[in-house]
PDB file of C-alpha atoms and ligand atoms in Angstrom:
ATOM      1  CA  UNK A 287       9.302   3.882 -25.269  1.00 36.00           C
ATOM      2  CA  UNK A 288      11.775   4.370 -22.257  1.00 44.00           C
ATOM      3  CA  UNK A 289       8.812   3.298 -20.263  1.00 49.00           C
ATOM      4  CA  UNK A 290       8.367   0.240 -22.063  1.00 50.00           C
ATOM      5  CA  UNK A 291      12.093  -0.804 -21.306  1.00 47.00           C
ATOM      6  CA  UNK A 292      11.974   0.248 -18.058  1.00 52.00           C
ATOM      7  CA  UNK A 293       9.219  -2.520 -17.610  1.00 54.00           C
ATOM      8  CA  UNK A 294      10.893  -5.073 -19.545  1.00 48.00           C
ATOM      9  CA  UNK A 295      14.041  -4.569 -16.747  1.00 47.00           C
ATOM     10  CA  UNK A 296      11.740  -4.714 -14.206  1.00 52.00           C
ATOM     11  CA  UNK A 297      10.553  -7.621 -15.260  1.00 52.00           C
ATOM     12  CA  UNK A 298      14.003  -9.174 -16.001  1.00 42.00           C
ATOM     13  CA  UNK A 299      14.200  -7.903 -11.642  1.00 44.00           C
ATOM     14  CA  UNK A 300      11.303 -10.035 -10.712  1.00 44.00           C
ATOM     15  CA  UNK A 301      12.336 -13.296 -12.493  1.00 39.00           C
ATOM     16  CA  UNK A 302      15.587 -12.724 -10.412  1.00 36.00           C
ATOM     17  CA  UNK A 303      13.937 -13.215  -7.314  1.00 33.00           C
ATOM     18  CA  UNK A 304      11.669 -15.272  -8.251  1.00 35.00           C
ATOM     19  CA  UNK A 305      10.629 -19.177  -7.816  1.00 31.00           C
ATOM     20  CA  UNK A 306      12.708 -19.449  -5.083  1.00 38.00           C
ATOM     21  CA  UNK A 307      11.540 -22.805  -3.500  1.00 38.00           C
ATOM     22  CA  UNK A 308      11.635 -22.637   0.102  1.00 35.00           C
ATOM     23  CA  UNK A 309       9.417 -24.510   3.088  1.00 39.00           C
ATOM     24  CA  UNK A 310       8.047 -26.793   0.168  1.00 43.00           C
ATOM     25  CA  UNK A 311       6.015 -29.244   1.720  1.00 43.00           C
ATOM     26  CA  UNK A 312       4.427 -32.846   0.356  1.00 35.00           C
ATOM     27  CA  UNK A 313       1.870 -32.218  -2.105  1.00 34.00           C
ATOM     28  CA  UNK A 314       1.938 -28.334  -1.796  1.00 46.00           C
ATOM     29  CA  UNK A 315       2.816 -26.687  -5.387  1.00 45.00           C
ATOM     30  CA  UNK A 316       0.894 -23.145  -4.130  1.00 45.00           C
ATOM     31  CA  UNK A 317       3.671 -21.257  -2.420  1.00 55.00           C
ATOM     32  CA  UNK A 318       6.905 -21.595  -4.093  1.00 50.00           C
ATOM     33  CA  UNK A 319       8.037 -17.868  -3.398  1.00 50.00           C
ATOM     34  CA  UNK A 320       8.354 -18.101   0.585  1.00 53.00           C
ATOM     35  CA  UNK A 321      11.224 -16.706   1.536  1.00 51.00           C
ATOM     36  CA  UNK A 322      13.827 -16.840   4.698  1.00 52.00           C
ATOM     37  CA  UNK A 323      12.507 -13.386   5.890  1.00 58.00           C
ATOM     38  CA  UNK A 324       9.465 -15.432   6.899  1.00 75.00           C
ATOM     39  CA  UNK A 325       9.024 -16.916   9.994  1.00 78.00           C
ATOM     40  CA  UNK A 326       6.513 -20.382  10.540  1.00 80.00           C
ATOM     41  CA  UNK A 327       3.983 -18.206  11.662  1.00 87.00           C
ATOM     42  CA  UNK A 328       3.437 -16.236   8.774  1.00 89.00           C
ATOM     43  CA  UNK A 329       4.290 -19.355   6.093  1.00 86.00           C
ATOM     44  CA  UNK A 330       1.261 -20.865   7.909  1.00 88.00           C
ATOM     45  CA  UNK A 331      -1.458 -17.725   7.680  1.00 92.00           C
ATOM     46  CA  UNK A 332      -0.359 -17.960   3.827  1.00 90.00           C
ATOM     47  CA  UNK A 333      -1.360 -21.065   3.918  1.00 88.00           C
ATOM     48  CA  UNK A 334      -4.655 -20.559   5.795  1.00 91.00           C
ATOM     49  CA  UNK A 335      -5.789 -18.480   2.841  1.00 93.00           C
ATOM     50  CA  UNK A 336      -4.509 -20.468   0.141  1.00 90.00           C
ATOM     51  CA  UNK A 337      -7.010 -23.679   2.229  1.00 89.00           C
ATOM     52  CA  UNK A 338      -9.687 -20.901   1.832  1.00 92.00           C
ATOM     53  CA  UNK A 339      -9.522 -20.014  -1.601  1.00 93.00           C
ATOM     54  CA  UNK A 340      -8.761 -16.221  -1.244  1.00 95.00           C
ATOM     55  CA  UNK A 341      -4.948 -16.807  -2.831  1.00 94.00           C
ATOM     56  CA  UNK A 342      -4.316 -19.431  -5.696  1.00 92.00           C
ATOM     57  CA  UNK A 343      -0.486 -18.943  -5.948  1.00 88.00           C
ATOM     58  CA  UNK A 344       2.010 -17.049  -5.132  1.00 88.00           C
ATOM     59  CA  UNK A 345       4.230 -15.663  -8.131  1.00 89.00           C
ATOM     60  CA  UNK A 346       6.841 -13.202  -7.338  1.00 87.00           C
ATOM     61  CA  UNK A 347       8.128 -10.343  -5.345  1.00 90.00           C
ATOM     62  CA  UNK A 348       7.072  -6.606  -6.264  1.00 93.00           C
ATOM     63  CA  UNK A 349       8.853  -4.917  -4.073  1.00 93.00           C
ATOM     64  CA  UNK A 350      10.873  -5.593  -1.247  1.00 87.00           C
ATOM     65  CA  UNK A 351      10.478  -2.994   1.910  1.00 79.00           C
ATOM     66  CA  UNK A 352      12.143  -2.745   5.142  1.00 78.00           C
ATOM     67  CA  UNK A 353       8.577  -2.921   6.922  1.00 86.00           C
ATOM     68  CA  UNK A 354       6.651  -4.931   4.141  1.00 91.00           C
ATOM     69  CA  UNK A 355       7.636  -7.124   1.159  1.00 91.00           C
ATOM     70  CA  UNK A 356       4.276  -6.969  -1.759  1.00 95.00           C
ATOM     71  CA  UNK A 357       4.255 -10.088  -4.078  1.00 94.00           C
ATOM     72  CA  UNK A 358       2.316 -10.407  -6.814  1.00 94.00           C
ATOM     73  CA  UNK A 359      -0.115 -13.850  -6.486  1.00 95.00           C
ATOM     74  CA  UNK A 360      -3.070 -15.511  -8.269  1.00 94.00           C
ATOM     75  CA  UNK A 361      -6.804 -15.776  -7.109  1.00 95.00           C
ATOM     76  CA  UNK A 362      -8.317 -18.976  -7.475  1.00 92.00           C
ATOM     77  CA  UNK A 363     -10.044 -17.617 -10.571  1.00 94.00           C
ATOM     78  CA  UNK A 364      -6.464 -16.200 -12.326  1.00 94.00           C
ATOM     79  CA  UNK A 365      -7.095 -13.076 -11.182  1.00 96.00           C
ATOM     80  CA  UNK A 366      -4.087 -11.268 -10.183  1.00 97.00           C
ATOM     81  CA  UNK A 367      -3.941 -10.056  -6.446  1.00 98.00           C
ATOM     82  CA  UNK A 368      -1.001  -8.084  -4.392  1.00 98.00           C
ATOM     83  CA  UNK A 369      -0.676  -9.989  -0.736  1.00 97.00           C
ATOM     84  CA  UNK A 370       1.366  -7.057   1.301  1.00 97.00           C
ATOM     85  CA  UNK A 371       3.059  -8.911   4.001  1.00 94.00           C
ATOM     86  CA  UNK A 372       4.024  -7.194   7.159  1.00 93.00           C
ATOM     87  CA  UNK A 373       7.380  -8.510   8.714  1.00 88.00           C
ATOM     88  CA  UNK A 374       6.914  -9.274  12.119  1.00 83.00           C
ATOM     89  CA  UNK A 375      10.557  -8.375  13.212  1.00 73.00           C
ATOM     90  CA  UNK A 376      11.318  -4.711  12.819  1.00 68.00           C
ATOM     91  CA  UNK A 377      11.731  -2.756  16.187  1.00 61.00           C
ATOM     92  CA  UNK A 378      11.582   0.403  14.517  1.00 67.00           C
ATOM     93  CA  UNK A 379       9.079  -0.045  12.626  1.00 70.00           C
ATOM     94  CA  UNK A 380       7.089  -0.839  16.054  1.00 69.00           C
ATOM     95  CA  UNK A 381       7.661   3.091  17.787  1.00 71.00           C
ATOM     96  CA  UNK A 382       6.884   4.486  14.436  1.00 78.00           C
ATOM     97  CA  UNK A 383       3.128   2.323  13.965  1.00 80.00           C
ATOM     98  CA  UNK A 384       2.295   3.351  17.438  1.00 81.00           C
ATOM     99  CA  UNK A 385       1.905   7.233  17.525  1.00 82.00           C
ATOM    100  CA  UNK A 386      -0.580   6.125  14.235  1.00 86.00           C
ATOM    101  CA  UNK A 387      -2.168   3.493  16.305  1.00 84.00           C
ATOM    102  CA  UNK A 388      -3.185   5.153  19.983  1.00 83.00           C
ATOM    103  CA  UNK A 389      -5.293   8.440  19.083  1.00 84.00           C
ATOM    104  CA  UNK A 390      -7.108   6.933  16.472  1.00 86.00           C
ATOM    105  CA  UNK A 391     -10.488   5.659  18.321  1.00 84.00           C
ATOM    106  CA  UNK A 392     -11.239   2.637  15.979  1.00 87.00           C
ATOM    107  CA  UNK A 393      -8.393   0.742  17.046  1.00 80.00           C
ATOM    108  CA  UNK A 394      -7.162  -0.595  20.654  1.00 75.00           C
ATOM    109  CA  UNK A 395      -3.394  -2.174  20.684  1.00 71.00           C
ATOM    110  CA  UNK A 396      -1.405  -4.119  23.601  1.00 68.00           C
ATOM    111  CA  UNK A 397       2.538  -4.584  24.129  1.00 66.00           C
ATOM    112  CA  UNK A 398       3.201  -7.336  22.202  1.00 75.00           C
ATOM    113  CA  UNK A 399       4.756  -6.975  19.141  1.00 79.00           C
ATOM    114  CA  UNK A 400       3.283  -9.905  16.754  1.00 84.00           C
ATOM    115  CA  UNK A 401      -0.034  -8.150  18.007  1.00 86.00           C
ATOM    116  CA  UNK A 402       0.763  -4.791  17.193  1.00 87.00           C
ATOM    117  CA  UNK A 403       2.390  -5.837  13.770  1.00 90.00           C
ATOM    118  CA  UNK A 404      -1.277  -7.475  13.746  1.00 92.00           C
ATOM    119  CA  UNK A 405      -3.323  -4.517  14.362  1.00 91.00           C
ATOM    120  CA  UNK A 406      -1.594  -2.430  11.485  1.00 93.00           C
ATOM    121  CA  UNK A 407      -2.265  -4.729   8.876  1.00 96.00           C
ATOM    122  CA  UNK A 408      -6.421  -4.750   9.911  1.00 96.00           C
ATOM    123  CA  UNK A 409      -5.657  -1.131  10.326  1.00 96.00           C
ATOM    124  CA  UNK A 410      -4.624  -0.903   6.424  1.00 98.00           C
ATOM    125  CA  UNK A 411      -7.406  -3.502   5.350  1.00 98.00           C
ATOM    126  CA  UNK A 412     -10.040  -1.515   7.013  1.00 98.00           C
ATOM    127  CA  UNK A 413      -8.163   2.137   6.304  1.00 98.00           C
ATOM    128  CA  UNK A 414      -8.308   0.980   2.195  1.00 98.00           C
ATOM    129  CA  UNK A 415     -12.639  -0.334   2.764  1.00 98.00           C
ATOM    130  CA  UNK A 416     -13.605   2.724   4.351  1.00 98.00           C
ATOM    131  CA  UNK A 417     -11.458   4.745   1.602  1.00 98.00           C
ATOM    132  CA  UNK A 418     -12.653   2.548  -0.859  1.00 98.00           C
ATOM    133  CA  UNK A 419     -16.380   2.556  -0.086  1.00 98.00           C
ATOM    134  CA  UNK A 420     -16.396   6.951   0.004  1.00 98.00           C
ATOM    135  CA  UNK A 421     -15.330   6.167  -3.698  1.00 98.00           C
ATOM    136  CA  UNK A 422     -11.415   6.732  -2.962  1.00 98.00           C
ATOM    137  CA  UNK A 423      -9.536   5.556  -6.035  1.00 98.00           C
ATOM    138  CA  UNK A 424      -7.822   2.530  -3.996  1.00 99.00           C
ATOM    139  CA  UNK A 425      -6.821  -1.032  -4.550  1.00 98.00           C
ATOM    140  CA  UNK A 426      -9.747  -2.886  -3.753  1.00 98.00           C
ATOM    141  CA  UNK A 427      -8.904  -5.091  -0.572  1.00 98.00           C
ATOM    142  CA  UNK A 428      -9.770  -8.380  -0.466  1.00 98.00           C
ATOM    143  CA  UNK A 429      -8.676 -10.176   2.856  1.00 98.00           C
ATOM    144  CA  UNK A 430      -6.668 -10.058   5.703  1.00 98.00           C
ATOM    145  CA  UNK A 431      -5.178 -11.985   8.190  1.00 97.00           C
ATOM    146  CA  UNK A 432      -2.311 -11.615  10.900  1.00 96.00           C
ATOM    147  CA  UNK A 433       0.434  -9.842   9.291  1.00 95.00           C
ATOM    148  CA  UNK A 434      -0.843 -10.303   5.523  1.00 96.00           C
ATOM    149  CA  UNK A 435      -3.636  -8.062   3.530  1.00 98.00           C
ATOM    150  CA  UNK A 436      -4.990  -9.191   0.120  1.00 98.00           C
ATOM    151  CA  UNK A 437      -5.882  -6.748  -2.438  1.00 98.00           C
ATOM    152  CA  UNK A 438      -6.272  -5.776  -6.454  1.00 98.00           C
ATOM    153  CA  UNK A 439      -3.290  -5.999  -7.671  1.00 98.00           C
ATOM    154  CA  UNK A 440      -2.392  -2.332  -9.636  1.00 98.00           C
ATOM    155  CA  UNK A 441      -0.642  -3.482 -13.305  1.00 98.00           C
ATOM    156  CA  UNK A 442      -0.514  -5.769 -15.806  1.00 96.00           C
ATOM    157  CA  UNK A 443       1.292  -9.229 -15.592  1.00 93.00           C
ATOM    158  CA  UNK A 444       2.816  -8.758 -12.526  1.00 94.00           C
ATOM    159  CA  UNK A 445       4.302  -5.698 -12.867  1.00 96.00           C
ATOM    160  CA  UNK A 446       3.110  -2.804 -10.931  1.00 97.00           C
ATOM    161  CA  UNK A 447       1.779   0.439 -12.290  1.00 98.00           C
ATOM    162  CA  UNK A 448       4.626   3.519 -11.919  1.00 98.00           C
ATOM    163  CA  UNK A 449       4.519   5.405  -9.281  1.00 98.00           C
ATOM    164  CA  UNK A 450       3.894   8.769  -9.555  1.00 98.00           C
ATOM    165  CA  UNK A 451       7.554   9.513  -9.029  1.00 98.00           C
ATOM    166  CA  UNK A 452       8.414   7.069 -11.649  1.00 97.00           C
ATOM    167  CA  UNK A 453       6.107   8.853 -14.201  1.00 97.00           C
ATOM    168  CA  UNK A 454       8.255  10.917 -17.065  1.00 97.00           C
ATOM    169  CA  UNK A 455       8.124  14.453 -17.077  1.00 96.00           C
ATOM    170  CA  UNK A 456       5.488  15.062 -20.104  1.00 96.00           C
ATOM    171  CA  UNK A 457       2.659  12.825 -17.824  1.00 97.00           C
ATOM    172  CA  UNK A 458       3.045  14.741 -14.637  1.00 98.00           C
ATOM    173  CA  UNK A 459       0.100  17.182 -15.587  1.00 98.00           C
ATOM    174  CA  UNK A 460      -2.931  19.447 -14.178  1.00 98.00           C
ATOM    175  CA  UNK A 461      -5.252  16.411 -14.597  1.00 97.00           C
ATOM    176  CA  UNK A 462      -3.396  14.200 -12.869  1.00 98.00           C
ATOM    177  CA  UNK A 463      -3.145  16.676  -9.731  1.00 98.00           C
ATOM    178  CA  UNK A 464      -6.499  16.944 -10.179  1.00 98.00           C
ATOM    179  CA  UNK A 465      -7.350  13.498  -9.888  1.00 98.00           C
ATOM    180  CA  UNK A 466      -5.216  13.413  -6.725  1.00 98.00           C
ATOM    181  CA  UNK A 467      -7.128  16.528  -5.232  1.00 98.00           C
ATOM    182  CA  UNK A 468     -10.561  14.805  -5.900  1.00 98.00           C
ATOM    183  CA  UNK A 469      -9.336  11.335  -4.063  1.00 98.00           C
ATOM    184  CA  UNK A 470      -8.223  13.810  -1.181  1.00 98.00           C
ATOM    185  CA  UNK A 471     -11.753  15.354  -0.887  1.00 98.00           C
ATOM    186  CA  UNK A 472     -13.608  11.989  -0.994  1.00 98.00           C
ATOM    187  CA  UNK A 473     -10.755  11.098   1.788  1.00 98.00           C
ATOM    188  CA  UNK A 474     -10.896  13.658   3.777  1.00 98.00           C
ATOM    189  CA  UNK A 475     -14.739  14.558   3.554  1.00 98.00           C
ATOM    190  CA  UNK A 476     -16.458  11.358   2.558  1.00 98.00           C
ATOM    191  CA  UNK A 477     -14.261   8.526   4.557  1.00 98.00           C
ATOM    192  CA  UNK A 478     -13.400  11.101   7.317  1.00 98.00           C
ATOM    193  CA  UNK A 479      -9.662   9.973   6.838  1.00 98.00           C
ATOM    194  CA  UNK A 480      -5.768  11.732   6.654  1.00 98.00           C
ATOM    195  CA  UNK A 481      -3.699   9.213   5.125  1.00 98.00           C
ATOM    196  CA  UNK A 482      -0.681  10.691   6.509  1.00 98.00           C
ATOM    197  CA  UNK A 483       1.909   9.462   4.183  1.00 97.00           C
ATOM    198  CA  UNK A 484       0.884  10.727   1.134  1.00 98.00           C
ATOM    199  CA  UNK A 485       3.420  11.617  -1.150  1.00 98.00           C
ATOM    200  CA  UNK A 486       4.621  10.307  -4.494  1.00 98.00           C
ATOM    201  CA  UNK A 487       5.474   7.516  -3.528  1.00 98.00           C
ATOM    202  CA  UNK A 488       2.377   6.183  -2.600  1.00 98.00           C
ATOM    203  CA  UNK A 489       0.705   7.778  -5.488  1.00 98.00           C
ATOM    204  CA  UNK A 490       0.308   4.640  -8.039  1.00 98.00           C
ATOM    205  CA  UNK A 491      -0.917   5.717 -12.051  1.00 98.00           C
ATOM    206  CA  UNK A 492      -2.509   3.337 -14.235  1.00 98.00           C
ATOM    207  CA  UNK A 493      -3.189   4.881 -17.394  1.00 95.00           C
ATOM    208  CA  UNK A 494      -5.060   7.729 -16.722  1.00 92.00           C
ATOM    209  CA  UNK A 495      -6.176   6.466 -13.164  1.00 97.00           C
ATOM    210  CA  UNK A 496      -4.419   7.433 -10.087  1.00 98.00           C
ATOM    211  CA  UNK A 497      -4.712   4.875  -7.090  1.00 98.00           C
ATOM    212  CA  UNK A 498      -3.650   6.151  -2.993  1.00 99.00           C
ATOM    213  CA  UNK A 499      -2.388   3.119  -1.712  1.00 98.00           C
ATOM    214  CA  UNK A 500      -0.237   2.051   1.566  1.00 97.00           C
ATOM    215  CA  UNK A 501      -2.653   2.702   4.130  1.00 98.00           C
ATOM    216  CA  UNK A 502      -1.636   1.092   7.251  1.00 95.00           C
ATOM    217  CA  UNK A 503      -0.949   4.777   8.996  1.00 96.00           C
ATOM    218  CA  UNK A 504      -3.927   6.481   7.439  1.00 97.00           C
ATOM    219  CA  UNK A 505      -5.720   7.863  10.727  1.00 97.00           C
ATOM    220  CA  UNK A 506      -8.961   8.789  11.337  1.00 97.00           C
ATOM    221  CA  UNK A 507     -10.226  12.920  11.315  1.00 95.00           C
ATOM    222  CA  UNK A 508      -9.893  12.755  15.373  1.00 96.00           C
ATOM    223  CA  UNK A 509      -6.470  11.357  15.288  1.00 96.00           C
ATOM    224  CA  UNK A 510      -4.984  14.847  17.670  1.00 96.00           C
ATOM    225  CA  UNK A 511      -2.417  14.822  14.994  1.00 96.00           C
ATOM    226  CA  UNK A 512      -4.804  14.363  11.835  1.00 97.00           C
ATOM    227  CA  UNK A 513      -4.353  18.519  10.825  1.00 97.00           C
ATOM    228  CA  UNK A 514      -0.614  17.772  11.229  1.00 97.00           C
ATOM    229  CA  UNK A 515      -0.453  14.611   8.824  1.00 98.00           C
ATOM    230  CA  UNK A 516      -2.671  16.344   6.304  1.00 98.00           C
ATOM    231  CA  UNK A 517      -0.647  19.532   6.159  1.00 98.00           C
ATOM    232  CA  UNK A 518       1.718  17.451   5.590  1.00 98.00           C
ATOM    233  CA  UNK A 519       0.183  14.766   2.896  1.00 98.00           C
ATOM    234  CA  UNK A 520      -0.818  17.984   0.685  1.00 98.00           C
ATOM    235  CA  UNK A 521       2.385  19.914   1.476  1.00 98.00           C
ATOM    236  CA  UNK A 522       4.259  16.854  -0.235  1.00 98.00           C
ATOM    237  CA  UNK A 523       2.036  16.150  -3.069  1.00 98.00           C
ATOM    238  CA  UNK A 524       1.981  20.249  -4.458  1.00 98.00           C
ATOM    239  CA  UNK A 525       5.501  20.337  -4.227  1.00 98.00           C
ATOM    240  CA  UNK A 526       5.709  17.280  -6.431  1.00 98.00           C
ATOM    241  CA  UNK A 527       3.397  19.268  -8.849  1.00 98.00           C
ATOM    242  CA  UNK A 528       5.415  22.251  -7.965  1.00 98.00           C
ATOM    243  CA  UNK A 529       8.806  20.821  -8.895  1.00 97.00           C
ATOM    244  CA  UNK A 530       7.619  19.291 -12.053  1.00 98.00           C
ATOM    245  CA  UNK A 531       6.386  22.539 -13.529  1.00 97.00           C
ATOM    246  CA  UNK A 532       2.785  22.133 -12.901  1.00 98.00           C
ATOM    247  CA  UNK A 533       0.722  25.300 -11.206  1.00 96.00           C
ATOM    248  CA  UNK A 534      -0.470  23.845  -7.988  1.00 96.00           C
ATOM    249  CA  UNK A 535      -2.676  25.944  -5.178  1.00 97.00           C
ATOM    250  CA  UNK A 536      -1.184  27.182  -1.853  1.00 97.00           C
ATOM    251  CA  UNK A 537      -1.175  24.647   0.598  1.00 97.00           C
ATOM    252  CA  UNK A 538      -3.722  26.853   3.170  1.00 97.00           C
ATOM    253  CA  UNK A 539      -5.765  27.236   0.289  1.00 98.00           C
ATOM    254  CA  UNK A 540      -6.215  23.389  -0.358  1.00 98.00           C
ATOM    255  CA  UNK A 541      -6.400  23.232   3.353  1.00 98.00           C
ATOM    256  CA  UNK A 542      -8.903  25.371   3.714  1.00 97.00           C
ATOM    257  CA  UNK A 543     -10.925  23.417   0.688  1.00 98.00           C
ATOM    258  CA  UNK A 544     -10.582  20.418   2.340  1.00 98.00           C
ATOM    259  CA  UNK A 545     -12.392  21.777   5.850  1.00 96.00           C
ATOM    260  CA  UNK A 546     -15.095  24.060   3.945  1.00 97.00           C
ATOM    261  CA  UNK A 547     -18.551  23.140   5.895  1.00 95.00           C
TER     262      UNK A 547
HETATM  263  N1  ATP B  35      -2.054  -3.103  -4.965  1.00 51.35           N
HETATM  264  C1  ATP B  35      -0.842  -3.058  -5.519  1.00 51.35           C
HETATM  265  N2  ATP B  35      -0.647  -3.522  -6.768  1.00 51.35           N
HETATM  266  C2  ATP B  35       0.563  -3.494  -7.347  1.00 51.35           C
HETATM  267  N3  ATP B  35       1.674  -3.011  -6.750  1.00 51.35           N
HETATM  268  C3  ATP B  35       1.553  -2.530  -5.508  1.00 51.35           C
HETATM  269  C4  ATP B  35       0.294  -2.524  -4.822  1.00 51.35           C
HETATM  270  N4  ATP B  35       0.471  -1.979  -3.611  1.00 51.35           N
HETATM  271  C5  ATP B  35       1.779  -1.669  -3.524  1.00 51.35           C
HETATM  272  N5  ATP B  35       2.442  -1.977  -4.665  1.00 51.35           N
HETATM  273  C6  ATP B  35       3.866  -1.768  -4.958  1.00 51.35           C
HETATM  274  O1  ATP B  35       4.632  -2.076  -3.794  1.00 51.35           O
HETATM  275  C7  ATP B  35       5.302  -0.923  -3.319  1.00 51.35           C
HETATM  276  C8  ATP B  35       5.270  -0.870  -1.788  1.00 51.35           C
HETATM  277  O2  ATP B  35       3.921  -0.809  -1.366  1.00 51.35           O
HETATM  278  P1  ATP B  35       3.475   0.100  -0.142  1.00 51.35           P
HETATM  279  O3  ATP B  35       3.775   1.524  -0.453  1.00 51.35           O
HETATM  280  O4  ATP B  35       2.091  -0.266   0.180  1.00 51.35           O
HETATM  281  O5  ATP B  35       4.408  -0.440   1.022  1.00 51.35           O
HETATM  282  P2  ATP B  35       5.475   0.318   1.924  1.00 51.35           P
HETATM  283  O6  ATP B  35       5.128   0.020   3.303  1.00 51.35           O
HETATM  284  O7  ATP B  35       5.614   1.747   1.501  1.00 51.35           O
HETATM  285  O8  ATP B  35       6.777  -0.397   1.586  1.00 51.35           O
HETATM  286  P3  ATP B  35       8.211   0.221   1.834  1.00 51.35           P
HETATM  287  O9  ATP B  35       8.745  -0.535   2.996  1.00 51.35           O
HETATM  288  O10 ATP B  35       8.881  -0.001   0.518  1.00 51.35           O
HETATM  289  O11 ATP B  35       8.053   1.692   2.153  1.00 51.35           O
HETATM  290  C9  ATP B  35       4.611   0.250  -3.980  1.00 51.35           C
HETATM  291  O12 ATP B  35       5.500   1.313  -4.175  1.00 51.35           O
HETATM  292  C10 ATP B  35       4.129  -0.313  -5.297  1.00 51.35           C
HETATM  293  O13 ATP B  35       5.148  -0.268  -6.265  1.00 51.35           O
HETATM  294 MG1   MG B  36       4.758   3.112   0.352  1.00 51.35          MG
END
C-alpha cells in the first residue's frame, strides 16, 4: 500500500521535470527532455543514437545525480530503456574516477577531461557486459557513446524499481541477501570483477529479482586495491542485512567464500 503511494508521488516528481522543451530543432520531436546541464556536445551524441535507432525518445528524468542524471527513454520498438548520462563538468568527480581508472589493466586514460569522463562511461558499458555475460543479475546494456550508456531500463512505466534502501522493513529478508551473495560470487568468481561501490544504494529489487547496477568504478580482480573495495562492498551490504534484523555471515567469512580455490 505505502509502496504504491510512494510510486504514485514519484510519479507526480517525474511529470514535474518533465517535457521540458529545450534545443528543439526543425522537424525534431525525439528529444524534448534536454536540459541546460547539457552542453552541444552531448545534445549531439543523443542525437547520433536517436539517427541510429538505438533511442526512440526521450521521456523523463529518473534521477538527477551530481555525476550522472538517468532518464527514462523509448527504443524504437516501445521498449523502455534508461540512457545514464555522464556530465562532462564535475572536477571532483574527475580525482575520484581516476584511482578506479589507472590500476585496472583493461583501460588506458589521458589528461583531458571530456576523455576521461569518456573512458568511464565505456568503463560502465563494458563493467555491466562482462557482469552481465558471467550471469550477474544486471541491467542489460545496450549502447554507448561519449558520455552516455544505454541500458534495460529496471521498472515499470518509467518508474524505477526501489532500491534496496527504499524497500520496507518486512521485504528486507534472508532470500534477498541471498540473492545478493550469489550475484557477488558470479562477480567476483565468474566476471573476475569488485564493483567497489556496492551498497544499498546500488542494490535495485524488482519483485523478487535483485539487479547490481552503477558500474562505472567496478574494477577488475588486479585492480592493487580490488581486496580493499570488496572488503568494503560486502562490509556495506551485511550491515544493511545486519541493521534490518536479518542474520548475515562475518565479513572474513564471506571473504574468505568469495577467494575459496
Ligand atoms: N537501469 C536502470 N533502470 C531504472 N532506473 C535506474 C537504472 N539505473 C539506475 N537507475 C536509477 O537511477 C539512480 C542512479 O543510478 P546510478 O546509481 O547508476 O548512478 P549514480 O552515479 O549513483 O548517480 P548519483 O550521482 O545519484 O550517485 C539509481 O539509484 C536508480 O534509482
Ligand atoms: Mg548509484
Amino acid at each position: 500500500m505505502s509502496r504504491d503511494f510512494e510510486e504514485v508521488a514519484r510519479r507526480e516528481e517525474m511529470r514535474k521535470v518533465d517535457w521540458r522543451r529545450i534545443k528543439r530543432r526543425k522537424g525534431d520531436e525525439v528529444l524534448e527532455t534536454v536540459e541546460e546541464v547539457f552542453d552541444r556536445k552531448t545534445v549531439m551524441a543523443l542525437y547520433q543514437m536517436i539517427n541510429r535507432g538505438i533511442i526512440g525518445g526521450m521521456r523523463g528524468v529518473v534521477k538527477a545525480g551530481k555525476e550522472s542524471r538517468i532518464y527514462w527513454a523509448k527504443g524504437t520498438n516501445e521498449e523502455d530503456l534508461a540512457v545514464k548520462i555522464f556530465l562532462t563538468s564535475s572536477m571532483e568527480f574527475k580525482k575520484s574516477m581516476l584511482q578506479y581508472i589507472h590500476g585496472d589493466p583493461r583501460f588506458k586514460v589521458g589528461h583531458d577531461y571530456r576523455r576521461i569522463v569518456y573512458t568511464w562511461a565505456q568503463k560502465e558499458f563494458r563493467n555491466l557486459t562482462e557482469a552481465r555475460n558471467a550471469g550477474v543479475p544486471v541491467p542489460r546494456p545496450i549502447y554507448a557513446y561519449e558520455n552516455i550508456v544505454v541500458m534495460e531500463f529496471i521498472g515499470l512505466d518509467g518508474v524505477p524499481s526501489p532500491l534496496l534502501k527504499e524497500l520496507p522493513r518486512e521485504e528486507i529478508t534472508a532470500e534477498v541477501y541471498n540473492e545478493i551473495a550469489g550475484a557477488l560470487d558470479s562477480l567476483y568468481r565468474k566476471a573476475g570483477l569488485v564493483h567497489a561501490d556496492l551498497s544499498e544504494y546500488n542494490v535495485m529489487v524488482h519483485g523478487n529479482k535483485i539487479f547490481l547496477i552503477d558500474f562505472g568504478q567496478a574494477v577488475s580482480k588486479e585492480h592493487p586495491m580490488a581486496e580493499e573495495f570488496l572488503r568494503r562492498d560486502i562490509g556495506n551490504i551485511i550491515r544493511f542485512f545486519e541493521r534490518a534484523g536479518i542474520d548475515a555471515p562475518k565479513e572474513e567469512v564471506v571473504l574468505r567464500w568469495l577467494k575459496r580455490p
